[in-house]
Amino acid sequence: MTLQFSPQTRRVFHLSLPIFAELLLQLLVGNMDQFMISHFGSAAVAAIGNGNQVMNVVIIVLTTMSTAATILLTQHIGAGRVGGECSEIVTVAVTVSAVFSFLVGLFLLLEPELVFQLLRTPEDAFDGACLYTRIVGGTVLLQGLYIQLCAVLRSYTLLKEVVVLSVSMNLLNVVGNAILINGFFGFPQMGVAGAAVSTVISKAVGLTLACITLKRKCTVRFSLQYLHPFPAKTFRALLGIALPSGTEALSYNVSQTFILRFINLMGAAVVSAKVYGSMLANVAYVYSIAVGQATQIILGYMIGGRKLDEVSGRVWSTIRIALAASELLTLLILIFCDPIYSIFTDDPVIHALGRQILYVEFGLEIGRSINIVMTRCLTTAGDVWYPVGVGIFSMWIVAVGGSWLLGHALNWGLVGIWIAMACDECLRGALFTIRFRSGKWKETRLVADSTKGT
């Protein structure tokens, strides 16, 4: 018997593969720092882990503006409106991202100590976390512009080109880490600072290549002429998507930062176990993000063309794919967890904790896969505020409150914290499913119908 897949399912699958490759490579850029610094000890790993936690907050906020641009661009393309309006969207989105990145980068360059004092970063990792964040965070403008340009390329389904950018960045980062962390070829042994410098160099090269690719492959253009007079309508449309999405994403990452604060009180070994566990969890759900992004592009075209009757089938099919992929990857990681952890450390405490949290990960990934797909689909349809309200409530009451209760008050440690995060993900997944089934997302329209047809 031969399985038959619809053309849209095949298209989503084909779109998801390069996105998956891109996301996996982006994940490696950050995690490679932690892997290649691991032989310097738990304090160095904890330093970069704390630094990356702060950077994740910034990057997720930047990603919300790129997501808003993707939604508007795909709906304009789906509605047949592909002229100067698309260039105006790109110009406004890039400008807003650049201003935000510059201001945040200035703060992280000058005052990272304030952040890590709040996080109660372990004393032996404090200086390293500040140094790493000064270098990587101080140049976050590069990352902000790169994220935005890649979003434009994805909107025009130039996904293979984005993968090439990610491969180039990742390879350069690996080589740079090897040279600067360890002091090869006559360079000084820079440790944590070397990992940071290598990351910045790789992102600068990635941004340069993204600019070249956009100019060669895409008709859309960035031009300051679109800012005179200032396009307030486009700005409001972008903020109308980015602000609620950014609030939800910021709330999630700040809540994760508070959870890290609880974990930091447990010592560097537990922090390292959390860092390694999060790295493996990222691998488990990265395909869910990829297939969610691919579906978001297709839904943008569908909704822009007012093909609403095709949306529900597309969403449920994507959720099934995301669940199957994340659970299978989690199972594979559990089976091979000891050899995987041995790559990073031989500490038996970290190995034991790592195995325990992987059992909880099965339940966590069910909720997370549904959340990833549902949040993107509701946002693309214009139902942007519901995920924010549900997210803020569940993240802080269930995830943060539960982490304090189970991890600290009841002394269940890192496993208790993982259980609290799993409860949060599953609750949000259930509520988002109910919301989507209600069909209220059909009442919102981000882009007016085109007079040109589809």
Tab-separated table of C-alpha atoms in Angstrom, residues 4-396:
chain	number	residue	atom	x	y	z
A	4	GLN	CA	-0.696	9.356	-0.676
A	5	PHE	CA	0.070	12.922	0.351
A	6	SER	CA	-1.691	16.054	-0.876
A	7	PRO	CA	0.265	18.572	-2.963
A	8	GLN	CA	0.155	21.051	-0.065
A	9	THR	CA	1.558	18.445	2.354
A	10	ARG	CA	4.375	17.658	-0.041
A	11	ARG	CA	5.041	21.373	-0.479
A	12	VAL	CA	5.154	21.948	3.283
A	13	PHE	CA	7.529	18.994	3.645
A	14	HIS	CA	9.815	20.294	0.904
A	15	LEU	CA	9.793	23.788	2.425
A	16	SER	CA	10.438	22.446	5.926
A	17	LEU	CA	13.623	20.562	5.019
A	18	PRO	CA	15.795	23.605	4.207
A	19	ILE	CA	14.265	25.477	7.170
A	20	PHE	CA	15.139	22.512	9.403
A	21	ALA	CA	18.693	22.485	8.094
A	22	GLU	CA	18.948	26.243	8.650
A	23	LEU	CA	17.585	26.090	12.209
A	24	LEU	CA	19.775	23.133	13.107
A	25	LEU	CA	22.832	24.962	11.881
A	26	GLN	CA	21.832	28.142	13.734
A	27	LEU	CA	21.416	26.030	16.847
A	28	LEU	CA	24.897	24.652	16.363
A	29	VAL	CA	26.377	28.165	16.147
A	30	GLY	CA	25.359	28.893	19.732
A	31	ASN	CA	25.796	25.385	21.127
A	32	MET	CA	29.155	24.897	19.440
A	33	ASP	CA	30.538	27.535	21.784
A	34	GLN	CA	29.433	25.473	24.772
A	35	PHE	CA	30.674	22.215	23.267
A	36	MET	CA	34.118	23.489	22.348
A	37	ILE	CA	34.549	25.281	25.681
A	38	SER	CA	33.499	22.226	27.733
A	39	HIS	CA	37.070	21.036	28.361
A	40	PHE	CA	37.695	24.312	30.217
A	41	GLY	CA	35.322	23.079	32.956
A	42	SER	CA	31.765	23.551	34.226
A	43	ALA	CA	32.328	27.220	35.094
A	44	ALA	CA	33.120	28.081	31.460
A	45	VAL	CA	30.071	26.150	30.240
A	46	ALA	CA	27.879	27.890	32.828
A	47	ALA	CA	29.271	31.273	31.748
A	48	ILE	CA	28.335	30.773	28.096
A	49	GLY	CA	25.037	29.133	29.108
A	50	ASN	CA	24.069	32.206	31.126
A	51	GLY	CA	25.243	34.501	28.339
A	52	ASN	CA	23.232	32.636	25.722
A	53	GLN	CA	20.142	32.716	27.939
A	54	VAL	CA	20.312	36.520	27.939
A	55	MET	CA	21.026	36.635	24.211
A	56	ASN	CA	18.064	34.345	23.533
A	57	VAL	CA	15.757	36.947	25.074
A	58	VAL	CA	17.090	39.610	22.699
A	59	ILE	CA	17.098	37.389	19.618
A	60	ILE	CA	13.560	36.139	20.207
A	61	VAL	CA	12.308	39.723	20.377
A	62	LEU	CA	14.125	40.475	17.117
A	63	THR	CA	12.600	37.383	15.565
A	64	THR	CA	9.089	38.649	16.288
A	65	MET	CA	9.625	41.629	13.978
A	66	SER	CA	10.943	39.311	11.272
A	67	THR	CA	7.898	37.073	11.789
A	68	ALA	CA	5.611	40.083	11.393
A	69	ALA	CA	7.358	40.979	8.145
A	70	THR	CA	7.015	37.393	6.892
A	71	ILE	CA	3.283	37.328	7.659
A	72	LEU	CA	2.596	40.629	5.919
A	73	LEU	CA	4.806	39.802	2.931
A	74	THR	CA	3.289	36.355	2.330
A	75	GLN	CA	-0.261	37.696	2.638
A	76	HIS	CA	0.513	40.533	0.212
A	77	ILE	CA	2.023	38.011	-2.219
A	78	GLY	CA	-0.984	35.698	-1.777
A	79	ALA	CA	-3.315	38.626	-2.484
A	80	GLY	CA	-1.347	39.544	-5.616
A	81	ARG	CA	0.015	42.807	-4.186
A	82	VAL	CA	3.730	42.497	-4.906
A	83	GLY	CA	4.782	46.016	-5.872
A	84	GLY	CA	6.274	48.797	-3.788
A	85	GLU	CA	4.202	47.794	-0.756
A	86	CYS	CA	6.479	44.810	-0.156
A	87	SER	CA	9.602	46.986	-0.332
A	88	GLU	CA	8.005	49.391	2.125
A	89	ILE	CA	7.309	46.539	4.571
A	90	VAL	CA	10.917	45.381	4.335
A	91	THR	CA	12.324	48.884	4.816
A	92	VAL	CA	10.230	49.587	7.912
A	93	ALA	CA	10.950	46.170	9.438
A	94	VAL	CA	14.714	46.458	8.910
A	95	THR	CA	14.770	49.995	10.324
A	96	VAL	CA	12.870	49.048	13.488
A	97	SER	CA	15.087	46.001	14.042
A	98	ALA	CA	18.229	48.072	13.555
A	99	VAL	CA	17.177	50.712	16.098
A	100	PHE	CA	16.155	48.123	18.693
A	101	SER	CA	19.334	46.077	18.168
A	102	PHE	CA	21.545	49.115	18.543
A	103	LEU	CA	19.953	50.242	21.814
A	104	VAL	CA	19.976	46.767	23.380
A	105	GLY	CA	23.536	46.158	22.191
A	106	LEU	CA	24.660	49.392	23.821
A	107	PHE	CA	23.164	48.324	27.158
A	108	LEU	CA	24.703	44.818	27.019
A	109	LEU	CA	28.066	46.322	26.150
A	110	LEU	CA	28.063	48.758	29.063
A	111	GLU	CA	26.106	47.073	31.883
A	112	PRO	CA	25.942	43.249	31.603
A	113	GLU	CA	26.743	42.922	35.335
A	114	LEU	CA	23.236	44.143	36.212
A	115	VAL	CA	21.697	41.236	34.320
A	116	PHE	CA	23.858	38.517	35.841
A	117	GLN	CA	23.485	39.887	39.352
A	118	LEU	CA	19.724	39.534	38.865
A	119	LEU	CA	20.227	35.977	37.611
A	120	ARG	CA	22.464	35.128	40.583
A	121	THR	CA	24.993	33.642	38.202
A	122	PRO	CA	27.527	31.479	40.116
A	123	GLU	CA	30.587	33.437	41.186
A	124	ASP	CA	32.998	31.237	39.232
A	125	ALA	CA	30.987	31.866	36.020
A	126	PHE	CA	30.082	35.538	36.581
A	127	ASP	CA	33.075	37.245	34.961
A	128	GLY	CA	33.013	34.891	31.972
A	129	ALA	CA	29.284	35.486	31.403
A	130	CYS	CA	29.812	39.269	31.472
A	131	LEU	CA	32.736	39.070	29.052
A	132	TYR	CA	30.865	36.795	26.628
A	133	THR	CA	27.788	39.033	26.701
A	134	ARG	CA	29.777	42.230	26.203
A	135	ILE	CA	31.265	40.862	23.003
A	136	VAL	CA	28.275	38.989	21.546
A	137	GLY	CA	25.563	41.264	22.955
A	138	GLY	CA	27.405	44.445	22.091
A	139	THR	CA	27.323	43.468	18.422
A	140	VAL	CA	23.722	42.162	18.360
A	141	LEU	CA	22.957	44.653	15.567
A	142	LEU	CA	24.592	42.174	13.187
A	143	GLN	CA	22.258	39.415	14.339
A	144	GLY	CA	19.188	41.645	14.170
A	145	LEU	CA	19.795	42.622	10.553
A	146	TYR	CA	20.679	39.048	9.573
A	147	ILE	CA	17.441	37.682	11.064
A	148	GLN	CA	15.376	40.288	9.253
A	149	LEU	CA	16.970	39.723	5.842
A	150	CYS	CA	16.605	35.956	6.145
A	151	ALA	CA	12.906	36.433	6.922
A	152	VAL	CA	12.524	38.323	3.642
A	153	LEU	CA	14.291	35.568	1.719
A	154	ARG	CA	12.024	32.941	3.311
A	155	SER	CA	8.928	34.958	2.389
A	156	TYR	CA	9.921	34.552	-1.256
A	157	THR	CA	10.643	30.822	-0.639
A	158	LEU	CA	14.382	31.309	-1.180
A	159	LEU	CA	14.994	28.687	1.498
A	160	LYS	CA	17.978	26.900	-0.016
A	161	GLU	CA	19.829	30.202	-0.183
A	162	VAL	CA	19.225	30.744	3.546
A	163	VAL	CA	20.633	27.268	4.259
A	164	VAL	CA	23.811	28.201	2.387
A	165	LEU	CA	24.130	31.254	4.631
A	166	SER	CA	23.720	29.127	7.754
A	167	VAL	CA	26.254	26.558	6.559
A	168	SER	CA	28.780	29.302	5.886
A	169	MET	CA	28.226	30.860	9.315
A	170	ASN	CA	28.431	27.542	11.131
A	171	LEU	CA	31.585	26.349	9.438
A	172	LEU	CA	33.288	29.677	10.037
A	173	ASN	CA	32.237	29.608	13.692
A	174	VAL	CA	33.634	26.103	14.196
A	175	VAL	CA	36.967	27.036	12.651
A	176	GLY	CA	37.083	30.292	14.595
A	177	ASN	CA	36.289	28.496	17.860
A	178	ALA	CA	39.039	25.956	17.295
A	179	ILE	CA	41.573	28.692	16.645
A	180	LEU	CA	40.586	31.329	19.208
A	181	ILE	CA	39.411	29.168	22.128
A	182	ASN	CA	42.436	26.882	22.047
A	183	GLY	CA	45.061	29.255	20.640
A	184	PHE	CA	45.962	27.387	17.467
A	185	PHE	CA	48.244	28.775	14.725
A	186	GLY	CA	49.987	31.148	17.082
A	187	PHE	CA	46.851	32.902	18.360
A	188	PRO	CA	46.505	33.403	22.126
A	189	GLN	CA	44.315	30.920	24.043
A	190	MET	CA	41.260	33.129	24.617
A	191	GLY	CA	38.771	30.659	26.155
A	192	VAL	CA	35.318	32.212	26.639
A	193	ALA	CA	36.373	35.432	24.873
A	194	GLY	CA	37.540	33.396	21.869
A	195	ALA	CA	34.134	31.720	21.592
A	196	ALA	CA	32.459	35.127	21.653
A	197	VAL	CA	34.760	36.714	19.057
A	198	SER	CA	34.351	33.734	16.737
A	199	THR	CA	30.557	33.996	17.010
A	200	VAL	CA	30.613	37.702	16.129
A	201	ILE	CA	32.875	37.171	13.113
A	202	SER	CA	30.653	34.389	11.768
A	203	LYS	CA	27.531	36.563	12.135
A	204	ALA	CA	29.194	39.481	10.363
A	205	VAL	CA	30.046	37.234	7.423
A	206	GLY	CA	26.497	35.806	7.439
A	207	LEU	CA	25.001	39.299	7.267
A	208	THR	CA	27.248	40.248	4.360
A	209	LEU	CA	26.225	37.151	2.418
A	210	ALA	CA	22.539	37.793	3.197
A	211	CYS	CA	22.785	41.306	1.741
A	212	ILE	CA	24.395	39.961	-1.425
A	213	THR	CA	21.789	37.199	-1.783
A	214	LEU	CA	18.881	39.594	-1.295
A	215	LYS	CA	20.205	41.932	-3.973
A	216	ARG	CA	20.788	39.140	-6.483
A	217	LYS	CA	17.758	36.910	-5.936
A	218	CYS	CA	14.898	39.117	-4.771
A	219	THR	CA	12.989	41.966	-6.378
A	220	VAL	CA	12.153	43.596	-3.058
A	221	ARG	CA	14.435	46.483	-2.093
A	222	PHE	CA	15.448	48.371	1.041
A	223	SER	CA	15.325	52.124	0.451
A	224	LEU	CA	15.119	55.111	2.770
A	225	GLN	CA	12.748	56.764	0.308
A	226	TYR	CA	9.992	54.555	1.733
A	227	LEU	CA	10.441	56.318	5.086
A	228	HIS	CA	9.603	59.798	3.667
A	229	PRO	CA	6.848	60.412	4.540
A	230	PHE	CA	6.936	57.841	7.310
A	231	PRO	CA	4.595	54.909	6.445
A	232	ALA	CA	2.614	54.924	9.679
A	233	LYS	CA	0.062	52.386	8.378
A	234	THR	CA	2.741	49.802	7.589
A	235	PHE	CA	4.476	50.497	10.893
A	236	ARG	CA	1.223	49.933	12.805
A	237	ALA	CA	0.530	46.741	10.850
A	238	LEU	CA	3.955	45.348	11.723
A	239	LEU	CA	3.644	46.359	15.369
A	240	GLY	CA	0.137	44.917	15.460
A	241	ILE	CA	1.705	41.498	14.870
A	242	ALA	CA	5.145	41.977	16.425
A	243	LEU	CA	4.066	43.612	19.680
A	244	PRO	CA	1.793	40.816	20.934
A	245	SER	CA	4.096	38.146	19.497
A	246	GLY	CA	7.090	39.877	21.061
A	247	THR	CA	5.296	40.167	24.380
A	248	GLU	CA	4.586	36.421	24.369
A	249	ALA	CA	8.110	35.517	23.288
A	250	LEU	CA	9.687	37.961	25.737
A	251	SER	CA	7.525	36.627	28.542
A	252	TYR	CA	8.631	33.074	27.736
A	253	ASN	CA	12.312	33.894	27.656
A	254	VAL	CA	12.211	36.092	30.756
A	255	SER	CA	10.344	33.309	32.558
A	256	GLN	CA	13.061	30.885	31.431
A	257	THR	CA	15.627	33.337	32.751
A	258	PHE	CA	13.912	33.346	36.143
A	259	ILE	CA	13.895	29.543	36.090
A	260	LEU	CA	17.618	29.667	35.344
A	261	ARG	CA	17.928	31.832	38.443
A	262	PHE	CA	16.550	28.938	40.523
A	263	ILE	CA	18.920	26.516	38.789
A	264	ASN	CA	21.931	28.774	39.394
A	265	LEU	CA	21.367	28.336	43.145
A	266	MET	CA	21.934	24.597	42.703
A	267	GLY	CA	25.571	24.954	41.587
A	268	ALA	CA	27.633	24.858	38.405
A	269	ALA	CA	27.195	21.105	37.830
A	270	VAL	CA	23.400	21.388	37.768
A	271	VAL	CA	23.633	24.469	35.541
A	272	SER	CA	25.790	22.464	33.135
A	273	ALA	CA	23.255	19.616	33.180
A	274	LYS	CA	20.540	22.148	32.345
A	275	VAL	CA	22.639	23.612	29.516
A	276	TYR	CA	23.322	20.182	27.977
A	277	GLY	CA	19.702	19.086	28.515
A	278	SER	CA	18.405	22.217	26.769
A	279	MET	CA	20.799	21.635	23.877
A	280	LEU	CA	19.408	18.130	23.330
A	281	ALA	CA	15.821	19.318	23.795
A	282	ASN	CA	16.430	21.950	21.117
A	283	VAL	CA	17.377	19.199	18.690
A	284	ALA	CA	14.155	17.342	19.551
A	285	TYR	CA	11.829	20.223	18.722
A	286	VAL	CA	13.753	22.040	16.016
A	287	TYR	CA	11.870	20.179	13.257
A	288	SER	CA	8.585	21.265	14.838
A	289	ILE	CA	9.760	24.856	14.413
A	290	ALA	CA	10.791	24.139	10.826
A	291	VAL	CA	7.494	22.586	9.790
A	292	GLY	CA	5.661	25.342	11.684
A	293	GLN	CA	7.545	28.028	9.743
A	294	ALA	CA	6.897	26.238	6.452
A	295	THR	CA	3.203	26.026	7.280
A	296	GLN	CA	3.206	29.707	8.250
A	297	ILE	CA	4.432	30.633	4.771
A	298	ILE	CA	1.764	28.478	3.095
A	299	LEU	CA	-0.963	29.817	5.401
A	300	GLY	CA	0.096	33.372	4.583
A	301	TYR	CA	-0.497	32.681	0.899
A	302	MET	CA	-3.808	30.884	1.659
A	303	ILE	CA	-5.164	33.612	3.937
A	304	GLY	CA	-4.010	36.387	1.608
A	305	GLY	CA	-5.914	34.616	-1.185
A	306	ARG	CA	-8.910	34.032	1.172
A	307	LYS	CA	-8.707	30.234	0.839
A	308	LEU	CA	-9.854	29.773	4.439
A	309	ASP	CA	-11.485	26.384	3.874
A	310	GLU	CA	-8.040	24.849	3.268
A	311	VAL	CA	-6.409	26.172	6.447
A	312	SER	CA	-7.693	23.712	9.091
A	313	GLY	CA	-6.612	20.592	7.217
A	314	ARG	CA	-3.163	22.076	6.698
A	315	VAL	CA	-2.771	22.892	10.394
A	316	TRP	CA	-3.845	19.482	11.744
A	317	SER	CA	-1.592	17.708	9.267
A	318	THR	CA	1.353	19.829	10.406
A	319	ILE	CA	0.671	19.093	14.077
A	320	ARG	CA	0.733	15.347	13.414
A	321	ILE	CA	4.056	15.678	11.629
A	322	ALA	CA	5.534	17.832	14.403
A	323	LEU	CA	4.443	15.424	17.156
A	324	ALA	CA	5.820	12.374	15.368
A	325	ALA	CA	9.170	14.043	14.648
A	326	SER	CA	9.724	15.466	18.145
A	327	GLU	CA	8.802	12.248	19.971
A	328	LEU	CA	10.969	10.126	17.677
A	329	LEU	CA	13.954	12.439	18.117
A	330	THR	CA	13.468	12.450	21.893
A	331	LEU	CA	13.437	8.646	21.901
A	332	LEU	CA	16.665	8.505	19.887
A	333	ILE	CA	18.334	11.006	22.235
A	334	LEU	CA	17.260	8.942	25.270
A	335	ILE	CA	18.627	5.728	23.769
A	336	PHE	CA	22.003	7.314	23.036
A	337	CYS	CA	22.090	9.833	25.903
A	338	ASP	CA	25.146	8.395	27.692
A	339	PRO	CA	27.392	8.456	24.602
A	340	ILE	CA	26.075	11.926	23.775
A	341	TYR	CA	26.739	13.306	27.258
A	342	SER	CA	30.178	11.691	27.211
A	343	ILE	CA	31.095	13.996	24.350
A	344	PHE	CA	30.758	16.934	26.758
A	345	THR	CA	31.631	15.555	30.185
A	346	ASP	CA	32.345	12.421	32.238
A	347	ASP	CA	30.722	13.859	35.368
A	348	PRO	CA	28.339	11.103	36.666
A	349	VAL	CA	26.067	13.714	38.297
A	350	ILE	CA	25.452	15.423	34.963
A	351	HIS	CA	24.878	12.069	33.243
A	352	ALA	CA	22.306	10.991	35.862
A	353	LEU	CA	20.422	14.294	35.774
A	354	GLY	CA	20.503	14.326	31.991
A	355	ARG	CA	18.857	10.912	31.740
A	356	GLN	CA	16.173	11.813	34.299
A	357	ILE	CA	15.070	14.985	32.539
A	358	LEU	CA	14.910	13.172	29.195
A	359	TYR	CA	12.104	10.966	30.539
A	360	VAL	CA	10.127	14.114	31.363
A	361	GLU	CA	10.983	15.483	27.929
A	362	PHE	CA	8.553	13.070	26.220
A	363	GLY	CA	5.564	14.782	27.841
A	364	LEU	CA	7.055	18.235	27.430
A	365	GLU	CA	7.539	17.802	23.686
A	366	ILE	CA	3.881	16.888	23.141
A	367	GLY	CA	2.781	20.250	24.471
A	368	ARG	CA	5.657	22.158	22.904
A	369	SER	CA	5.065	20.777	19.396
A	370	ILE	CA	1.404	21.796	19.507
A	371	ASN	CA	2.341	25.227	20.912
A	372	ILE	CA	4.893	25.920	18.217
A	373	VAL	CA	2.516	25.129	15.359
A	374	MET	CA	-0.638	26.622	16.893
A	375	THR	CA	0.995	29.890	17.956
A	376	ARG	CA	2.372	30.462	14.454
A	377	CYS	CA	-0.924	29.570	12.801
A	378	LEU	CA	-3.057	31.770	15.076
A	379	THR	CA	-0.606	34.655	14.658
A	380	THR	CA	-0.553	34.309	10.871
A	381	ALA	CA	-4.351	34.412	10.858
A	382	GLY	CA	-4.292	37.632	12.896
A	383	ASP	CA	-5.457	36.099	16.210
A	384	VAL	CA	-2.374	37.502	17.923
A	385	TRP	CA	-3.504	38.444	21.432
A	386	TYR	CA	-4.946	35.124	22.614
A	387	PRO	CA	-1.540	33.359	22.672
A	388	VAL	CA	-0.191	36.303	24.686
A	389	GLY	CA	-2.803	36.099	27.444
A	390	VAL	CA	-2.624	32.325	27.743
A	391	GLY	CA	1.157	32.355	27.499
A	392	ILE	CA	1.786	34.939	30.207
A	393	PHE	CA	-0.602	33.198	32.618
A	394	SER	CA	0.764	29.698	32.073
A	395	MET	CA	4.461	30.604	31.803
A	396	TRP	CA	4.543	32.500	35.084
